[in-house]
Structures are given as C-alpha cells and as structure tokens.
Tab-separated table of C-alpha atoms in Angstrom:
chain	number	residue	atom	x	y	z
A	1	MET	CA	-30.098	-2.840	-11.260
A	2	GLU	CA	-30.198	0.750	-12.567
A	3	LEU	CA	-27.313	1.933	-14.600
A	4	ASN	CA	-26.810	4.774	-12.024
A	5	ASP	CA	-26.488	2.144	-9.195
A	6	LEU	CA	-23.476	0.542	-10.880
A	7	PRO	CA	-20.033	1.449	-9.127
A	8	GLN	CA	-18.311	4.272	-10.784
A	9	MET	CA	-14.671	5.267	-10.819
A	10	ASP	CA	-13.961	8.113	-8.458
A	11	PRO	CA	-13.753	11.335	-10.662
A	12	ARG	CA	-10.783	12.518	-8.649
A	13	ALA	CA	-8.780	9.522	-9.965
A	14	LEU	CA	-10.044	9.910	-13.435
A	15	LYS	CA	-8.703	13.608	-13.579
A	16	ALA	CA	-5.440	12.985	-11.671
A	17	THR	CA	-2.948	13.462	-14.553
A	18	SER	CA	-2.451	14.283	-18.196
A	19	VAL	CA	-0.002	11.357	-18.518
A	20	LYS	CA	-1.642	8.415	-20.171
A	21	ALA	CA	0.778	5.345	-20.405
A	22	GLU	CA	0.816	3.293	-23.526
A	23	ASP	CA	0.781	-0.381	-23.598
A	24	GLU	CA	4.213	-1.583	-22.619
A	25	HIS	CA	4.391	-3.666	-25.782
A	26	ALA	CA	3.658	-0.723	-28.124
A	27	ASN	CA	6.455	0.134	-30.439
A	28	SER	CA	6.019	3.963	-30.516
A	29	ALA	CA	9.215	5.930	-31.053
A	30	GLU	CA	11.032	7.245	-28.187
A	31	PRO	CA	11.114	11.123	-27.940
A	32	GLN	CA	14.190	12.630	-29.460
A	33	ALA	CA	14.305	15.514	-26.825
A	34	LEU	CA	14.236	15.453	-23.085
A	35	LYS	CA	10.736	15.809	-21.735
A	36	ILE	CA	9.744	16.272	-18.132
A	37	THR	CA	6.135	16.021	-17.068
A	38	ALA	CA	6.023	17.277	-13.477
A	39	ALA	CA	3.470	17.644	-10.698
A	40	SER	CA	5.794	20.028	-8.913
A	41	SER	CA	7.424	23.245	-10.227
A	42	ASN	CA	10.860	22.830	-8.984
A	43	PRO	CA	13.210	24.550	-11.478
A	44	LYS	CA	16.275	22.707	-10.099
A	45	MET	CA	14.867	19.662	-11.932
A	46	PHE	CA	16.245	20.896	-15.288
A	47	THR	CA	19.806	21.183	-13.906
A	48	LEU	CA	20.269	17.495	-13.206
A	49	PRO	CA	22.466	15.294	-15.395
A	50	TRP	CA	19.805	13.616	-17.275
A	51	HIS	CA	22.255	12.638	-19.943
A	52	LYS	CA	24.002	10.236	-17.518
A	53	PRO	CA	22.916	6.849	-16.448
A	54	LEU	CA	21.378	7.194	-12.906
A	55	ALA	CA	24.038	4.702	-11.410
A	56	THR	CA	26.924	7.249	-12.543
A	57	TRP	CA	25.430	10.511	-11.051
A	58	PRO	CA	27.983	12.480	-9.048
A	59	GLU	CA	28.040	11.776	-5.268
A	60	ASP	CA	27.528	15.433	-4.335
A	61	LEU	CA	23.919	15.176	-5.741
A	62	LEU	CA	23.064	12.089	-3.688
A	63	ALA	CA	21.476	11.791	-0.367
A	64	ASN	CA	22.961	9.068	1.747
A	65	LEU	CA	19.762	7.307	2.810
A	66	PRO	CA	19.010	3.611	3.164
A	67	ARG	CA	17.387	2.077	0.062
A	68	GLY	CA	15.198	-0.959	-0.347
A	69	ILE	CA	15.960	-3.876	-2.553
A	70	SER	CA	14.804	-3.094	-6.195
A	71	ARG	CA	15.319	-4.617	-9.621
A	72	HIS	CA	16.058	-1.181	-10.874
A	73	VAL	CA	18.580	1.504	-10.146
A	74	VAL	CA	17.264	3.770	-7.524
A	75	ARG	CA	19.001	6.881	-5.921
A	76	PHE	CA	17.962	9.635	-3.546
A	77	VAL	CA	18.897	12.959	-5.023
A	78	HIS	CA	19.091	16.535	-3.576
A	79	VAL	CA	16.980	18.835	-5.755
A	80	GLY	CA	17.262	22.273	-4.289
A	81	ASP	CA	15.769	21.935	-0.687
A	82	GLU	CA	13.971	18.625	-1.470
A	83	VAL	CA	15.036	15.066	-1.481
A	84	TYR	CA	13.614	12.975	-4.433
A	85	ALA	CA	13.767	9.343	-5.122
A	86	MET	CA	14.824	8.572	-8.728
A	87	LYS	CA	14.044	5.215	-10.246
A	88	GLU	CA	15.441	4.334	-13.761
A	89	ILE	CA	12.811	2.248	-15.757
A	90	THR	CA	11.404	1.823	-19.255
A	91	ARG	CA	9.281	4.647	-20.539
A	92	GLN	CA	5.978	2.755	-20.575
A	93	VAL	CA	6.513	1.505	-16.982
A	94	ALA	CA	7.579	4.873	-15.785
A	95	GLU	CA	4.487	6.708	-17.278
A	96	ARG	CA	2.146	3.999	-16.054
A	97	GLU	CA	3.489	4.158	-12.453
A	98	TYR	CA	3.406	7.929	-12.410
A	99	GLU	CA	-0.269	7.816	-13.676
A	100	ILE	CA	-1.228	5.253	-11.061
A	101	LEU	CA	0.460	7.174	-8.174
A	102	ARG	CA	-1.214	10.448	-9.255
A	103	ARG	CA	-4.495	8.721	-9.095
A	104	LEU	CA	-3.975	7.151	-5.621
A	105	GLN	CA	-2.653	10.464	-4.307
A	106	LYS	CA	-5.895	12.124	-5.532
A	107	LEU	CA	-7.808	9.476	-3.542
A	108	GLU	CA	-5.744	10.449	-0.415
A	109	LEU	CA	-4.287	6.900	-0.057
A	110	PRO	CA	-0.942	6.274	1.591
A	111	THR	CA	1.578	6.233	-1.223
A	112	VAL	CA	4.778	8.133	-1.915
A	113	THR	CA	4.121	11.322	-3.769
A	114	PRO	CA	4.859	11.393	-7.658
A	115	ILE	CA	6.797	14.373	-8.720
A	116	ALA	CA	7.674	13.771	-12.445
A	117	VAL	CA	8.432	11.356	-15.176
A	118	VAL	CA	11.347	12.107	-17.330
A	119	ILE	CA	11.578	10.581	-20.884
A	120	GLY	CA	13.608	11.248	-23.980
A	121	ARG	CA	16.927	10.923	-22.199
A	122	HIS	CA	20.080	10.514	-24.234
A	123	THR	CA	23.835	10.499	-23.537
A	124	ARG	CA	26.107	13.127	-25.011
A	125	GLU	CA	26.805	10.646	-27.809
A	126	GLY	CA	23.138	10.391	-28.587
A	127	GLU	CA	22.639	6.925	-27.057
A	128	PRO	CA	19.076	6.507	-25.628
A	129	LEU	CA	18.728	6.137	-21.837
A	130	GLU	CA	15.879	4.730	-19.849
A	131	ALA	CA	13.176	6.992	-18.447
A	132	ILE	CA	13.227	8.093	-14.734
A	133	LEU	CA	10.225	8.191	-12.428
A	134	VAL	CA	10.628	10.880	-9.692
A	135	THR	CA	8.976	10.684	-6.297
A	136	ARG	CA	9.354	12.625	-3.192
A	137	HIS	CA	11.299	11.039	-0.454
A	138	LEU	CA	8.853	10.188	2.447
A	139	LYS	CA	10.584	11.856	5.427
A	140	PHE	CA	11.313	9.806	8.506
A	141	SER	CA	10.453	6.583	6.600
A	142	LEU	CA	12.628	3.378	6.269
A	143	PRO	CA	12.537	0.247	4.249
A	144	TYR	CA	11.880	-2.810	6.356
A	145	ARG	CA	15.433	-4.112	6.144
A	146	ALA	CA	16.720	-0.750	7.696
A	147	LEU	CA	14.359	-1.188	10.559
A	148	PHE	CA	15.678	-4.656	11.335
A	149	ALA	CA	19.245	-3.443	11.128
A	150	ARG	CA	18.536	-1.367	14.466
A	151	ASN	CA	17.790	-2.706	17.858
A	152	LEU	CA	14.061	-2.984	17.760
A	153	ARG	CA	11.427	-4.715	19.846
A	154	PRO	CA	10.974	-8.565	19.356
A	155	ASP	CA	7.538	-7.839	17.980
A	156	THR	CA	8.566	-5.578	15.179
A	157	ALA	CA	7.686	-8.107	12.416
A	158	GLU	CA	4.284	-8.402	13.731
A	159	ARG	CA	3.815	-4.647	13.946
A	160	LEU	CA	4.952	-4.214	10.319
A	161	ILE	CA	2.601	-6.928	9.180
A	162	ASP	CA	-0.265	-5.171	10.923
A	163	ALA	CA	0.585	-1.979	9.162
A	164	LEU	CA	0.769	-3.687	5.849
A	165	ALA	CA	-2.611	-5.267	6.452
A	166	VAL	CA	-4.195	-1.847	6.962
A	167	LEU	CA	-2.568	-0.527	3.824
A	168	LEU	CA	-3.706	-3.393	1.583
A	169	VAL	CA	-7.358	-3.136	3.028
A	170	ARG	CA	-7.359	0.649	2.222
A	171	LEU	CA	-5.989	0.088	-1.244
A	172	HIS	CA	-8.528	-2.667	-1.996
A	173	LEU	CA	-11.465	-0.681	-0.803
A	174	ALA	CA	-10.388	2.019	-3.337
A	175	GLY	CA	-10.371	-0.499	-6.108
A	176	PHE	CA	-6.396	-0.774	-6.396
A	177	TYR	CA	-5.178	-4.223	-7.371
A	178	TRP	CA	-1.551	-4.386	-6.333
A	179	GLY	CA	-0.315	-7.454	-8.015
A	180	ASP	CA	3.175	-7.446	-6.195
A	181	VAL	CA	2.567	-7.119	-2.362
A	182	SER	CA	5.719	-7.412	-0.372
A	183	LEU	CA	7.543	-5.685	2.468
A	184	SER	CA	10.094	-4.536	-0.173
A	185	ASN	CA	7.524	-2.344	-1.947
A	186	VAL	CA	6.375	-0.549	1.276
A	187	LEU	CA	8.026	2.257	3.367
A	188	PHE	CA	7.277	2.311	7.036
A	189	LEU	CA	6.889	5.297	9.453
A	190	ARG	CA	6.751	4.911	13.172
A	191	ASP	CA	3.320	5.570	14.386
A	192	ALA	CA	3.440	5.779	18.282
A	193	ASP	CA	3.805	1.967	19.335
A	194	ALA	CA	2.763	0.825	15.810
A	195	PHE	CA	3.930	1.549	12.255
A	196	SER	CA	2.210	3.092	9.298
A	197	ALA	CA	2.735	1.686	5.786
A	198	PHE	CA	3.099	3.510	2.592
A	199	LEU	CA	2.996	1.970	-0.915
A	200	VAL	CA	6.247	2.965	-2.799
A	201	ASP	CA	6.168	0.598	-5.931
A	202	ALA	CA	3.009	0.596	-8.013
A	203	GLU	CA	4.575	-0.974	-11.309
A	204	THR	CA	2.346	-3.929	-11.283
A	205	GLY	CA	-0.714	-2.163	-9.928
A	206	ASP	CA	-4.083	-1.376	-11.605
A	207	LEU	CA	-6.826	0.897	-10.367
A	208	GLN	CA	-10.324	-0.296	-10.966
A	209	VAL	CA	-13.819	0.580	-10.122
A	210	GLN	CA	-14.147	-2.388	-7.663
A	211	LEU	CA	-12.082	-5.480	-7.218
A	212	THR	CA	-13.393	-8.985	-7.361
A	213	ASP	CA	-12.877	-11.461	-4.326
A	214	GLY	CA	-10.421	-13.380	-6.480
A	215	GLN	CA	-8.244	-10.336	-7.178
A	216	ARG	CA	-8.126	-9.520	-3.404
A	217	GLU	CA	-7.318	-13.130	-2.493
A	218	TYR	CA	-4.549	-13.232	-5.128
A	219	ASP	CA	-2.994	-10.209	-3.501
A	220	ILE	CA	-3.270	-11.548	-0.018
A	221	ASP	CA	-1.789	-14.955	-0.957
A	222	LEU	CA	1.069	-13.345	-2.964
A	223	ALA	CA	1.794	-11.129	-0.010
A	224	ARG	CA	1.942	-14.120	2.409
A	225	THR	CA	4.338	-15.953	0.023
A	226	ASN	CA	6.589	-12.818	-0.373
A	227	ILE	CA	6.563	-11.997	3.340
A	228	ILE	CA	7.657	-15.370	4.303
A	229	GLY	CA	10.519	-15.357	1.802
A	230	GLU	CA	11.656	-11.836	2.918
A	231	LEU	CA	11.620	-12.765	6.605
A	232	MET	CA	13.476	-15.990	5.961
A	233	ASP	CA	16.083	-13.923	4.152
A	234	LEU	CA	16.307	-11.658	7.098
A	235	ALA	CA	16.828	-14.760	9.423
A	236	SER	CA	19.792	-15.989	7.147
A	237	GLY	CA	21.310	-12.707	7.642
A	238	LYS	CA	20.886	-12.761	11.436
A	239	LEU	CA	18.605	-9.760	11.433
A	240	LEU	CA	15.442	-11.508	12.620
A	241	PRO	CA	15.045	-12.456	16.307
A	242	GLY	CA	15.471	-16.241	16.582
A	243	ASP	CA	11.990	-16.808	18.196
A	244	VAL	CA	10.105	-15.353	15.068
A	245	ASP	CA	8.248	-17.967	13.112
A	246	GLU	CA	8.291	-16.618	9.510
A	247	ILE	CA	5.296	-18.756	8.397
A	248	GLU	CA	3.268	-17.677	11.419
A	249	VAL	CA	3.927	-14.052	10.657
A	250	GLY	CA	3.006	-14.562	7.073
A	251	ASN	CA	-0.351	-16.175	8.131
A	252	ARG	CA	-0.826	-13.252	10.478
A	253	LEU	CA	-1.240	-10.982	7.570
A	254	VAL	CA	-4.011	-13.043	6.118
A	255	ASP	CA	-5.834	-13.204	9.469
A	256	ARG	CA	-5.431	-9.409	10.068
A	257	TYR	CA	-6.434	-8.546	6.603
A	258	HIS	CA	-9.693	-10.601	6.695
A	259	SER	CA	-10.647	-9.351	10.252
A	260	LEU	CA	-10.163	-5.687	9.076
A	261	TRP	CA	-11.995	-6.196	5.847
A	262	SER	CA	-14.993	-7.864	7.637
A	263	ALA	CA	-15.020	-4.935	10.278
A	264	LEU	CA	-15.254	-2.418	7.476
A	265	THR	CA	-17.603	-4.097	5.018
A	266	ASP	CA	-19.892	-6.634	6.672
A	267	THR	CA	-23.596	-5.962	6.777
A	268	ASP	CA	-25.095	-6.165	10.427
A	269	LYS	CA	-28.514	-7.323	11.130
A	270	PHE	CA	-30.411	-5.683	14.025
A	271	ASN	CA	-33.983	-5.836	15.457
A	272	PRO	CA	-35.881	-2.528	15.168
A	273	ASP	CA	-35.402	-2.039	19.045
A	274	GLU	CA	-31.562	-2.474	18.802
A	275	MET	CA	-30.714	0.611	16.853
A	276	TRP	CA	-28.180	1.520	19.661
A	277	LYS	CA	-25.983	-1.147	17.938
A	278	ILE	CA	-25.454	1.155	14.972
A	279	GLU	CA	-23.662	3.607	17.165
A	280	GLN	CA	-21.658	0.640	18.622
A	281	ARG	CA	-20.599	-0.335	15.022
A	282	VAL	CA	-19.488	3.054	14.333
A	283	ASN	CA	-17.559	3.463	17.448
A	284	LYS	CA	-15.714	0.166	16.782
A	285	LEU	CA	-14.565	1.566	13.358
A	286	ASN	CA	-13.577	4.773	14.986
A	287	GLU	CA	-11.412	2.780	17.346
A	288	LEU	CA	-9.793	1.034	14.350
A	289	GLY	CA	-8.883	4.436	12.990
A	290	PHE	CA	-11.666	4.806	10.351
A	291	ASP	CA	-14.325	7.430	9.833
A	292	VAL	CA	-17.635	6.326	8.505
A	293	ASP	CA	-19.226	9.006	6.168
A	294	GLU	CA	-22.342	7.109	5.139
A	295	LEU	CA	-24.333	4.134	6.377
A	296	GLU	CA	-26.642	2.257	4.261
A	297	MET	CA	-29.689	1.128	6.284
A	298	LYS	CA	-32.702	-0.822	4.929
A	299	THR	CA	-35.269	-3.275	6.398
A	300	SER	CA	-35.252	-6.952	5.443
A	301	GLU	CA	-38.132	-8.282	3.260
A	302	ASP	CA	-40.219	-9.353	6.205
A	303	GLY	CA	-39.688	-6.053	7.978
A	304	LYS	CA	-38.387	-7.601	11.140
A	305	ARG	CA	-34.744	-6.801	10.678
A	306	VAL	CA	-32.738	-3.625	9.953
A	307	LEU	CA	-29.687	-4.184	7.648
A	308	VAL	CA	-26.726	-1.777	8.208
A	309	ARG	CA	-23.604	-1.528	6.166
A	310	PRO	CA	-20.907	1.222	6.018
A	311	ARG	CA	-20.752	2.644	2.481
A	312	VAL	CA	-18.038	5.243	2.687
A	313	VAL	CA	-15.176	4.356	5.082
A	314	ASP	CA	-12.063	6.561	5.318
A	315	ALA	CA	-8.962	6.242	7.480
A	316	GLY	CA	-7.576	8.954	9.732
A	317	TYR	CA	-10.382	9.544	12.437
A	318	ALA	CA	-7.916	10.598	15.218
A	319	ASN	CA	-5.699	12.357	12.633
A	320	ARG	CA	-8.485	14.615	11.464
A	321	LYS	CA	-9.771	15.561	14.914
A	322	LEU	CA	-6.224	16.501	16.066
A	323	LEU	CA	-5.597	18.415	12.875
A	324	ARG	CA	-8.790	20.453	13.502
A	325	LEU	CA	-7.831	21.137	16.951
A	326	THR	CA	-4.064	21.904	16.760
A	327	GLY	CA	-3.103	22.020	13.030
A	328	LEU	CA	-0.825	18.921	13.593
A	329	ASP	CA	-0.907	16.541	10.746
A	330	VAL	CA	0.449	13.239	12.091
A	331	GLN	CA	-0.035	9.479	11.855
A	332	GLU	CA	-3.165	7.970	13.231
A	333	ASN	CA	-1.728	6.362	16.457
A	334	GLN	CA	0.334	9.385	17.153
A	335	ALA	CA	-2.848	11.588	17.000
A	336	ARG	CA	-4.562	9.302	19.359
A	337	ARG	CA	-1.696	9.506	21.802
A	338	LEU	CA	-1.497	13.211	21.545
A	339	LEU	CA	-5.347	13.574	22.016
A	340	ASN	CA	-5.075	11.532	25.204
A	341	ASP	CA	-2.257	13.774	26.537
A	342	LEU	CA	-4.583	16.829	25.556
A	343	ASP	CA	-7.429	15.268	27.461
A	344	ALA	CA	-5.051	14.713	30.507
A	345	TYR	CA	-3.893	18.292	30.352
A	346	ARG	CA	-7.409	19.490	30.215
A	347	THR	CA	-8.321	17.566	33.332
A	348	SER	CA	-5.274	18.436	35.279
A	349	THR	CA	-5.883	22.151	34.633
A	350	TRP	CA	-9.532	21.916	35.715
A	351	ARG	CA	-10.809	23.086	32.321
A	352	GLU	CA	-13.289	20.228	31.487
A	353	GLY	CA	-16.029	22.745	30.778
A	354	GLU	CA	-13.927	25.000	28.619
A	355	ASP	CA	-14.000	25.019	24.780
A	356	LEU	CA	-11.598	22.223	23.657
A	357	GLU	CA	-10.193	24.404	20.875
A	358	ILE	CA	-8.947	27.003	23.370
A	359	VAL	CA	-7.540	24.283	25.657
A	360	ALA	CA	-5.777	22.770	22.677
A	361	THR	CA	-4.033	26.070	21.917
A	362	ASP	CA	-2.723	26.323	25.377
A	363	TRP	CA	-1.584	22.774	25.384
A	364	MET	CA	0.402	23.289	22.272
A	365	ARG	CA	2.087	26.434	23.609
A	366	GLU	CA	2.743	24.985	27.129
A	367	VAL	CA	3.318	21.305	26.528
A	368	PHE	CA	3.940	20.127	22.940
A	369	GLU	CA	6.093	22.863	21.504
A	370	PRO	CA	8.461	23.302	24.296
A	371	THR	CA	9.060	19.555	24.333
A	372	VAL	CA	9.719	18.969	20.655
A	373	ARG	CA	11.989	22.190	20.590
A	374	MET	CA	14.345	20.122	22.621
A	375	ILE	CA	14.977	17.550	19.776
A	376	PRO	CA	18.700	17.915	19.098
A	377	ARG	CA	19.475	19.259	15.735
A	378	GLU	CA	21.313	16.125	14.520
A	379	TYR	CA	18.135	14.041	14.992
A	380	ARG	CA	15.591	16.367	13.428
A	381	SER	CA	15.778	14.537	10.144
A	382	GLN	CA	15.377	11.309	11.865
A	383	ILE	CA	12.322	11.423	14.173
A	384	GLU	CA	9.133	13.133	13.694
A	385	PRO	CA	8.052	15.695	16.468
A	386	ALA	CA	4.860	13.767	17.237
A	387	GLN	CA	6.875	10.413	17.541
A	388	PHE	CA	9.460	12.114	19.770
A	389	PHE	CA	6.653	13.449	22.122
A	390	HIS	CA	5.111	10.023	22.186
A	391	GLU	CA	8.382	8.296	23.141
A	392	VAL	CA	9.247	11.027	25.702
A	393	LEU	CA	5.771	10.362	27.365
A	394	ASP	CA	6.561	6.627	27.479
A	395	HIS	CA	9.941	7.285	28.911
A	396	ARG	CA	8.616	9.544	31.551
A	397	TRP	CA	6.100	7.012	32.711
A	398	PHE	CA	9.003	4.520	32.989
A	399	LEU	CA	11.117	6.893	35.066
A	400	ALA	CA	8.178	7.718	37.263
A	401	GLU	CA	7.478	3.919	37.875
A	402	LYS	CA	11.079	3.311	38.645
A	403	ALA	CA	11.386	6.428	40.969
A	404	GLY	CA	8.096	5.858	42.576
A	405	HIS	CA	6.921	9.400	41.978
A	406	ASP	CA	6.040	11.790	39.101
A	407	VAL	CA	9.061	13.095	37.117
A	408	PRO	CA	9.103	16.652	35.550
A	409	MET	CA	8.667	16.713	31.722
A	410	GLY	CA	12.032	18.549	31.329
A	411	GLU	CA	13.913	15.800	33.287
A	412	ALA	CA	12.156	13.169	31.213
A	413	VAL	CA	13.214	14.854	27.962
A	414	THR	CA	16.756	15.085	28.910
A	415	SER	CA	17.027	11.393	30.070
A	416	TYR	CA	15.316	10.235	26.846
A	417	ILE	CA	17.753	12.195	24.643
A	418	ASP	CA	20.650	10.779	26.472
A	419	ASN	CA	19.624	7.169	26.914
A	420	VAL	CA	17.062	6.360	24.101
A	421	LEU	CA	17.306	8.696	21.228
A	422	PRO	CA	20.844	7.453	20.101
A	423	SER	CA	19.252	4.169	19.040
A	424	TYR	CA	17.742	6.052	16.008
A	425	ASN	CA	21.326	6.451	14.627
A	426	LEU	CA	22.093	4.010	11.792
A	427	ASP	CA	25.909	3.711	11.699
A	428	SER	CA	27.682	4.416	8.415
A	429	LYS	CA	28.924	0.753	7.980
A	430	ALA	CA	25.282	-0.611	8.343
A	431	LEU	CA	23.997	1.860	5.804
A	432	VAL	CA	26.699	0.944	3.290
A	433	GLU	CA	25.918	-2.735	3.787
A	434	LEU	CA	22.099	-2.106	3.358
A	435	ASN	CA	22.597	-0.121	0.178
A	436	GLU	CA	25.080	-2.554	-1.275
A	437	GLU	CA	22.427	-5.196	-0.665
A	438	ALA	CA	19.821	-3.070	-2.294
A	439	ASP	CA	21.896	-2.801	-5.446
A	440	SER	CA	22.621	-6.449	-5.586
A	441	GLY	CA	19.082	-7.104	-6.788
A	442	VAL	CA	19.416	-4.596	-9.653
A	443	ILE	CA	19.108	-6.155	-13.143
A	444	ASP	CA	19.258	-3.087	-15.317
A	445	ASP	CA	22.263	-1.365	-13.930
A	446	GLU	CA	24.648	-0.307	-16.791
A	447	SER	CA	27.521	-2.158	-14.900
A	448	THR	CA	25.716	-5.376	-15.733
A	449	TYR	CA	25.731	-4.850	-19.492
A	450	ASN	CA	28.233	-6.836	-21.526
A	451	ASP	CA	29.161	-8.876	-18.551
A	452	PRO	CA	31.601	-11.567	-19.697
A	453	ASP	CA	30.274	-13.845	-17.026
A	454	ASP	CA	26.682	-13.363	-18.030
A	455	ASP	CA	24.941	-16.743	-18.319
A	456	GLY	CA	21.928	-15.343	-20.230
A	457	TYR	CA	19.492	-15.712	-17.353
A	458	ASN	CA	16.894	-13.042	-17.452
A	459	PRO	CA	14.553	-12.868	-14.282
A	460	ASP	CA	11.887	-11.199	-16.467
A	461	ASP	CA	11.478	-14.510	-18.298
A	462	ASP	CA	11.267	-16.423	-14.894
A	463	PRO	CA	7.745	-16.521	-13.585
A	464	ASP	CA	8.969	-17.387	-10.136
A	465	ALA	CA	11.641	-14.736	-9.970
A	466	ALA	CA	9.261	-11.835	-9.103
A	467	VAL	CA	8.499	-13.532	-5.663
A	468	TRP	CA	12.214	-13.056	-4.622
A	469	SER	CA	13.466	-10.251	-6.516
A	470	HIS	CA	11.149	-7.377	-5.818
C-alpha cells in the first residue's frame, strides 16, 4: 500500500482549536489568573461569578431546565440572550473535552456546541476552583429521563435506541471512539415520529483516523450494558411502561447498529450487466437519510464482477434538500415530512411542471409560515416549528378520519393547540424531582466535601462504577 493510500485524519479536525489538552496525570501548575478560551465572542462571559463554586451560583443566573444525571456539577446559565450549559471538572478533562467537541463540530457531527473552557479559577480567598467547560444549550432537546417523565408513546424506548444507533454509527465512521456510550450522555430532539440523538459528554472519547473492529465492538457492548441498567432504573421508578423488556431493548441497539453499519460500509458485487443495482444501493442509503459523495468501483481479478463500496457517506440527505429549497434547517425526518407536504401542495395546485424552487417559496408563504406563527408564545421555547407543523399534519389526518371528510388547516391547528400541545408541559414538581435526581449522582459537589458520614468510597477507584454513575 502506498503511503498516500493510508487513511489520514481530516484536516478540519486537526485545525479545530488552539487548545491542546495535557495528559491528565501531568503535574503542571494551575494558572494563577482567570483564563477563558472561547469559540464565541459573548462579552457577558466575563461578568459571571467565576470565583464561586458552580453549585453556589445565584438563582437569577440559572435557567430552570431539566438536567441529565452527571458525576459533575452541571448548571444551565443565562449569558446575555444565550443559555449555556456549565460543567465543573478538572482542567485537563475540561480542555480535552473542549478540544474533542471542537473537532467533532468541525466534522459536522451531531454534538453539543463547545463555547469555552475556563481555567485559573480561584475564590476571593485565593483557593483554587475546578475548571468549567461551557457548551451551548441545545434548544428543544431533553435528557432521556425527562422524556419518560411525560406521557409518551409505548415505543419511546425503541425510538431512542434507534436514534442512538444512528449517532454511534456516524461517530464511528468519523473515527470517534466514545468509551462511555449511554443514554445519559446523549440529548434527544424530536424528529417527526422519531428522535435525533446528540452527543453531550465526550470526556472519555478519542478521535482517531480509523477505528478497529475491536474498538467499535467495545463501544457497542458497553452501550448495551449501560442502556439495560438505565432502563431498569427507569422501571424501578415507575417511569418505564411495564411491557418494555429492558434486555430486548439493549439488544435492539446492537442489531440496529450492525444493520446500519453494514448498509453504509459493505461492498456489493454485481455482474457487469447489473449496473442498475448501483443506483438501487444509493437510493437505499438516501432512504436511510444518508448522502453518498463517492463510490469506489473496481472489477474483480477475473473481470467478471464489479465491486462497489461507498467511500464518503454523510447524513442529512433530506435536510440538505429542504435547506436548499426553503432555507429551513431541520432534523432529517422532519425534513422528509415537510418535503412530502411540499410535494402534496405542488400536486394540489396543479404545478408539477413548474420550477420546484418557486413552488417551495409559495408553500412557505401560504402553508408553513401561517401555521407555525400560531404556536402560542408560551410554547415557543418547547417545540420546534418543524415539529409543530409535522404534529399538526398528523392531528389533521386524525380529525379528518374521525369526521369522514377533510378538515381545514386552521381548524386542525386550533384543535392541536387545545388538545395535544399541553402534553409538552413538564410540571414544576416533575422538573424539581428530575434535577434533584440528576444532582444525586454528583461526586464533586462542594457540599460533599468534609462529609462526616463519608465512608471513603471513591467511584473513580471502582472499575464497575462508570457503568452506573454516568
């Protein structure tokens, strides 16, 4: 093999950030002054009380949003017009996670957006404080426990697993070894009738040129173990439907992962007169939500077969098409649903022969925008416009089936707002309980220091603890 044929690290990842994390065992001196390395120029960052432990920051700075279980203190903080997630961790871990998230973002992978890493923190008395990793809050997203705290469909667990399988495959294709796959380390966005998953915790991850099969299988096996444990925990808290088999759901992740990985990476063998199957392979990948940028095609040694394998596969096929037509940047399944409604509009207005870009402009003005403008103000931070539109279409179909005739869009929107949308509310009591439970897993909160009842147990020293505490 020629040197130039060897896999190379994507240059976008190599140049992602100036932060280069030191080895976590290095004994380099902590900075004596506050230092903020930021990917965002938000001047309000400098006005935050960095001299205080994160657990003691004033309530008026905090955004009351559901948090996932974490071993570290995490808070959502208002910074100007933005909401940022702050995580208090050691300097080496903060710098390393910031660096990895920056690289993954440059590769356009589904992760939270890194904003800054803050080191050199000290109290007014000069006592050192841990560093803080700052990421942008992913709007409309929820941790998995918050989803189960609402009245959701019985197949919610399976849909979350399907989303996690897609995320894991995309990360592995890019050479990212996760090392701690679990539902707790993911945020979920509703995506039409499915979910989209975003990586939120990359502490244990490592970006490489290419993963070995052993690394991928370790991630999958750990994911299965963690997921089964997390679902059993939900079941013990009466949050999981009684007919859900936790082990079966964990096994589903393994099956879904291998099925998707095979579809994206396998080499097909065709006879020279079966080249139409190449288009069939590409169409199958498009249906899964992936674009194929390159195909590697070569003949077998005897010249009787054609070997075809996708070389560059990227997610977001429908998303990019909708973005090009309308400027809407939404999740993949939402994009597919909106494109279907655009096609229906085009047919119903007898405009099949007209330029699709022109039809899309009219559809936006006459159908999509009037509908999403009806979202009540109090729900605009809870549901994405594209998801609202999708659910209204579903509700309109339900009303029409019940009535036996078509239902006007305005009537469907009103009915949906009155009868369905309130289910998006998470009552204050449930939110308090979720966040108290999230904080129960914290091992480095200052309130745990010098605890007279401390038995000396340290989860960091327990090789099995990571499975349950992340």
